[in-house]
CSV table of C-alpha atoms in Angstrom, one decimal:
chain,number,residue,atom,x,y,z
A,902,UNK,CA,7.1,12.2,-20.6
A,903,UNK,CA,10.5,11.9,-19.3
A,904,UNK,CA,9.4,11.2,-15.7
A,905,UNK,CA,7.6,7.6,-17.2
A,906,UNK,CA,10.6,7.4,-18.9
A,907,UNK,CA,12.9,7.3,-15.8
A,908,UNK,CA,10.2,5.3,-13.7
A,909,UNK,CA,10.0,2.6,-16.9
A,910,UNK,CA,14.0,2.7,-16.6
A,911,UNK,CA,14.0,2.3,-12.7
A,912,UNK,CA,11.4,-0.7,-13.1
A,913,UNK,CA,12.9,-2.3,-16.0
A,914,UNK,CA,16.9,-2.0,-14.5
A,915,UNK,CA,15.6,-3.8,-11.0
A,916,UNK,CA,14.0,-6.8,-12.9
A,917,UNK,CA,16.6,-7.1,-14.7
A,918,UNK,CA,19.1,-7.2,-11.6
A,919,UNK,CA,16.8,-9.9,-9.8
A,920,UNK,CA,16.0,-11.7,-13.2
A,921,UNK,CA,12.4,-11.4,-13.3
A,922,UNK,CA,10.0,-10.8,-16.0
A,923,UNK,CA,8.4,-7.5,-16.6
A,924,UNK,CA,4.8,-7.0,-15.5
A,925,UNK,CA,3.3,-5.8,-18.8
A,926,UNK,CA,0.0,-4.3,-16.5
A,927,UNK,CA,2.7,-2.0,-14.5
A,928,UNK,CA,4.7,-1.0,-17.0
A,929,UNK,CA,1.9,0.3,-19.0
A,930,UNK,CA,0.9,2.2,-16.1
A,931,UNK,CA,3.6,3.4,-15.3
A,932,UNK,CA,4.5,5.1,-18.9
A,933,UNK,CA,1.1,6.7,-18.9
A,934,UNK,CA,2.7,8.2,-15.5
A,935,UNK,CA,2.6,12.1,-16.2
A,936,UNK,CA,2.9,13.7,-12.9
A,937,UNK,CA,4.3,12.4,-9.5
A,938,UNK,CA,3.1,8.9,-8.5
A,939,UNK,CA,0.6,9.4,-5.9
A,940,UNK,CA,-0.9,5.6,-5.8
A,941,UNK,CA,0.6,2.5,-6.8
A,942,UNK,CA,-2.2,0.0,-7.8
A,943,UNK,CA,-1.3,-3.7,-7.9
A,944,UNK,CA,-4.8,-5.0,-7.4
A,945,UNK,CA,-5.6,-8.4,-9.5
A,946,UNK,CA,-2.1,-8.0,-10.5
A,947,UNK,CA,0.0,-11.0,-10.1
A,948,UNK,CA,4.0,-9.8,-9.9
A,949,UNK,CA,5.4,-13.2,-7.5
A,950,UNK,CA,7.4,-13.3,-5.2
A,951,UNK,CA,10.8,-12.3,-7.3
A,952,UNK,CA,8.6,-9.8,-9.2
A,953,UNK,CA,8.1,-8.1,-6.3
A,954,UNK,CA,11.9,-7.4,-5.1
A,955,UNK,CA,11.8,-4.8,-8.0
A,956,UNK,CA,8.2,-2.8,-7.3
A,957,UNK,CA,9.4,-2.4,-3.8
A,958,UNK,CA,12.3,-0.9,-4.9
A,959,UNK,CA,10.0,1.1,-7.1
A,960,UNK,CA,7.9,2.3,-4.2
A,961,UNK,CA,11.1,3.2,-1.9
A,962,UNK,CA,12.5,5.4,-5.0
A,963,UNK,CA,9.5,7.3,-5.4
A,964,UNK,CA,8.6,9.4,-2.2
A,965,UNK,CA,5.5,10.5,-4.0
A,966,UNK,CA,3.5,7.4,-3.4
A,967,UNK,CA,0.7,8.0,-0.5
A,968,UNK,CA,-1.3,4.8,-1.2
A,969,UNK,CA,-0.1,1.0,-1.9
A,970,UNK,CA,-3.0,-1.3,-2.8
A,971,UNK,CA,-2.1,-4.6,-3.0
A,972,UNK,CA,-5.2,-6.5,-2.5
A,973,UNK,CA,-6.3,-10.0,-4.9
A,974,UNK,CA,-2.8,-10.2,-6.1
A,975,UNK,CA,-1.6,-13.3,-4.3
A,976,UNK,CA,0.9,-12.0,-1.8
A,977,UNK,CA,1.7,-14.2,0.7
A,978,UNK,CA,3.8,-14.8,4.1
A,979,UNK,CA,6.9,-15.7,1.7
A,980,UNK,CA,7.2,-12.2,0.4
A,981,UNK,CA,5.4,-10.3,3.7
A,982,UNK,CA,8.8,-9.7,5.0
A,983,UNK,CA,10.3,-7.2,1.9
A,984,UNK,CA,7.1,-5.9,1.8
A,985,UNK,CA,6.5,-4.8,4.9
A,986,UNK,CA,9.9,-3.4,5.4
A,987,UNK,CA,9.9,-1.2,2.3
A,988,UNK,CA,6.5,0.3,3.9
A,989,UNK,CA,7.9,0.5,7.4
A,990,UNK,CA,10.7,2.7,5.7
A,991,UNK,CA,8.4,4.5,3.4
A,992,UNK,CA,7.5,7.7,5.4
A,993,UNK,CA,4.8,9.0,2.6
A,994,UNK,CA,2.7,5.7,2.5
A,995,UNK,CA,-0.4,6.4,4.6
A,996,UNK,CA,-2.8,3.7,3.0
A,997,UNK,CA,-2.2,0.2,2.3
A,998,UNK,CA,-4.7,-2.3,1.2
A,999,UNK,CA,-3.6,-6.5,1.4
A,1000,UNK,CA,-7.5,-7.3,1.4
A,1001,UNK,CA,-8.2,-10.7,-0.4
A,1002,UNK,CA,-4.9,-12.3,0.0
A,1003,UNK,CA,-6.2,-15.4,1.6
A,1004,UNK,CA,-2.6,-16.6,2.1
A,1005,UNK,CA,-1.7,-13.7,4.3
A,1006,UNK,CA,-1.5,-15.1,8.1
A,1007,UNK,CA,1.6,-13.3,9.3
A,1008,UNK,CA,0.3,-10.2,10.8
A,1009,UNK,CA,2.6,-9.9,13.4
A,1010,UNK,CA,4.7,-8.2,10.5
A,1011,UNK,CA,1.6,-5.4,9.3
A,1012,UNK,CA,1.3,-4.7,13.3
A,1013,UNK,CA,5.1,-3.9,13.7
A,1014,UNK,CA,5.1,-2.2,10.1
A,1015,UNK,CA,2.0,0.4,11.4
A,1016,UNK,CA,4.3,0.6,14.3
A,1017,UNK,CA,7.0,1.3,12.8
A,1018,UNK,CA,5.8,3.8,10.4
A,1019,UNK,CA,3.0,6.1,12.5
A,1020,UNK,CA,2.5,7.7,9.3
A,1021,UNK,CA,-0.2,4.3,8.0
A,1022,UNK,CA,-3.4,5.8,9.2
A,1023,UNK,CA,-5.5,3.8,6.8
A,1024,UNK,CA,-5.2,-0.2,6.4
A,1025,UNK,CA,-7.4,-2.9,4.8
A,1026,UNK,CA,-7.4,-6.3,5.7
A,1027,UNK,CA,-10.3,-7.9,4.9
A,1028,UNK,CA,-10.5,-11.7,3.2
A,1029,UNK,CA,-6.6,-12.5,4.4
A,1030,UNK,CA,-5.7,-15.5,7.0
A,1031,UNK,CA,-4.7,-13.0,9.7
A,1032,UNK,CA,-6.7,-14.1,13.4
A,1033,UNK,CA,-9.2,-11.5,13.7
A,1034,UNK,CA,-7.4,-10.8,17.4
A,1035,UNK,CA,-4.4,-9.4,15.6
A,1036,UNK,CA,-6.4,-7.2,13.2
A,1037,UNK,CA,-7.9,-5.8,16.2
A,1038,UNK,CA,-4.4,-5.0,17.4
A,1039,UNK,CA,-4.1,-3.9,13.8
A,1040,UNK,CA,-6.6,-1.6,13.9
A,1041,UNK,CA,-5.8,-0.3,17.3
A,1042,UNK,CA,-2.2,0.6,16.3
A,1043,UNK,CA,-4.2,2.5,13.3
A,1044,UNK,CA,-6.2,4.7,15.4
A,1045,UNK,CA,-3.3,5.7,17.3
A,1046,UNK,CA,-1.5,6.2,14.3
A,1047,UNK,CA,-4.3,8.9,13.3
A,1048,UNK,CA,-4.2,10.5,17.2
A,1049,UNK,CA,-0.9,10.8,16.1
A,1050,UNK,CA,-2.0,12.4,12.6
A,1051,UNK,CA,-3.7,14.8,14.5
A,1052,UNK,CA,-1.3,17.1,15.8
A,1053,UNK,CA,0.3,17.0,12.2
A,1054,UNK,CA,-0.1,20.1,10.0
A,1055,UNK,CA,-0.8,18.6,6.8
A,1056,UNK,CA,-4.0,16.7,8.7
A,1057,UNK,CA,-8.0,17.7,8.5
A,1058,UNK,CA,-9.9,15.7,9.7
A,1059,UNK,CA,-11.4,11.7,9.5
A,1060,UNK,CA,-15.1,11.1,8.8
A,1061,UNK,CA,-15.0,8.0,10.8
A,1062,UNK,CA,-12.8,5.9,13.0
A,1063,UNK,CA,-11.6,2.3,12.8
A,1064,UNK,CA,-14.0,0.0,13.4
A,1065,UNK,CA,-13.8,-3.8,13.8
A,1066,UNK,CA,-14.0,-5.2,10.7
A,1067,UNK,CA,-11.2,-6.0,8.6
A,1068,UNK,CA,-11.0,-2.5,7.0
A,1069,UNK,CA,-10.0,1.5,7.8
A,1070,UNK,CA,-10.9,3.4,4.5
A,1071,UNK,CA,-8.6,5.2,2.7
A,1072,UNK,CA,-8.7,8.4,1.2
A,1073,UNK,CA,-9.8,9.4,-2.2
A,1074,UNK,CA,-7.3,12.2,-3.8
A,1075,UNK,CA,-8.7,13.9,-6.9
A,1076,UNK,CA,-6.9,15.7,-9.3
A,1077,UNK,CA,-4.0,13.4,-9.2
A,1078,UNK,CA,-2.3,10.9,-10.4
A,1079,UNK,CA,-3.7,7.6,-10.0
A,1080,UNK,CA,-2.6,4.0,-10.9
A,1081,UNK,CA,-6.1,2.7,-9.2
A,1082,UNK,CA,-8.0,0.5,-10.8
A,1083,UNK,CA,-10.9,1.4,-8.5
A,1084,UNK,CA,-10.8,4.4,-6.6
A,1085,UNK,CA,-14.0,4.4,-5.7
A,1086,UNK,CA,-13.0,1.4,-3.2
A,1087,UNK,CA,-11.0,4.4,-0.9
A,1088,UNK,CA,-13.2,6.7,0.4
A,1089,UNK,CA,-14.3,8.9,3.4
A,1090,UNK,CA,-10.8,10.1,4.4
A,1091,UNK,CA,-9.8,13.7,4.1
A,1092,UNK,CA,-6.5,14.7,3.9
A,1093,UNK,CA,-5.2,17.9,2.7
């Protein structure tokens, strides 16, 4: 379709400009794209730190994208800071999910991102280096991002509220397009 074409194009032109190889496991994904990227999985998907420059600029050219899952892809505190401030910026992100990144320790950063951006009602942390103190302030910052999300008319209603574990479940979209590899792992969250 000629939107994968220009999101191939878009992808391609930024590793390009930062000299990076092309992941082969996103570009495929992204020319089966058919509709408006909803979800942008990179779960068990190695980019690197340079590799990364160019999906971030992905993700803050496409408005589209609700839900970032990032988790078992070996992000670390090196490339925390670009990420974190493309999602910050990124005012239709509402689910992110960094679990199983054992090298992630700076969550300073994720508690000012779900500051920043009030619009992050859903965040998974589990199985990363961040003190389990700071995912608490985490996870407060997340339930008063979905107070927030309350008096917003686009929101229903949440089957449960954050609870002390690493993770705030995410919501499960159907009828559109997803790059998930398993969207069974975000669940009991309603959105409309």
């Amino acid at each position: 379709t000629e939107y994968a074409k220009r999101l191939v194009d878009s992808y391609t032109a930024k590793c390009k400009e930062v000299d990076c190889k092309i992941n082969s496991r996103l570009l495929k994904s992204l020319k089966a794209a058919t509709t408006a990227l909803t979800e942008l999985d990179l779960s068990m998907n190695y980019v690197g730190p340079k590799g990364l420059v160019p999906v971030m600029g992905l993700l803050a050219a496409n408005a589209t994208v609700g839900r970032l899952d990032l988790s078992n892809n070996g992000i670390n505190d090196e490339v925390l800071p670009i990420i974190t401030k493309t999602i910050s910026e990124h005012t239709g992100i509402y689910a992110v999910n960094m679990s199983y990144n054992e090298e992630l320790s700076q969550g300073k950063l994720i508690l000012d991102m779900v500051r920043d951006n009030t619009n992050i009602t859903v965040i998974q942390l589990d199985q990363t280096g961040i003190y389990d103190t700071l995912v608490e302030r985490i996870m407060s910052q997340i339930k008063m991002n979905r107070e927030l999300a309350k008096t917003k008319p686009n929101f229903v209603s949440l089957k449960s509220t954050p609870s002390r574990s690493k993770t705030a479940e995410p919501p499960s979209v159907n009828g559109r397009q997803s790059l998930f590899a398993n969207p069974e792992r975000w669940k009991d969250y309603v959105y409309a």
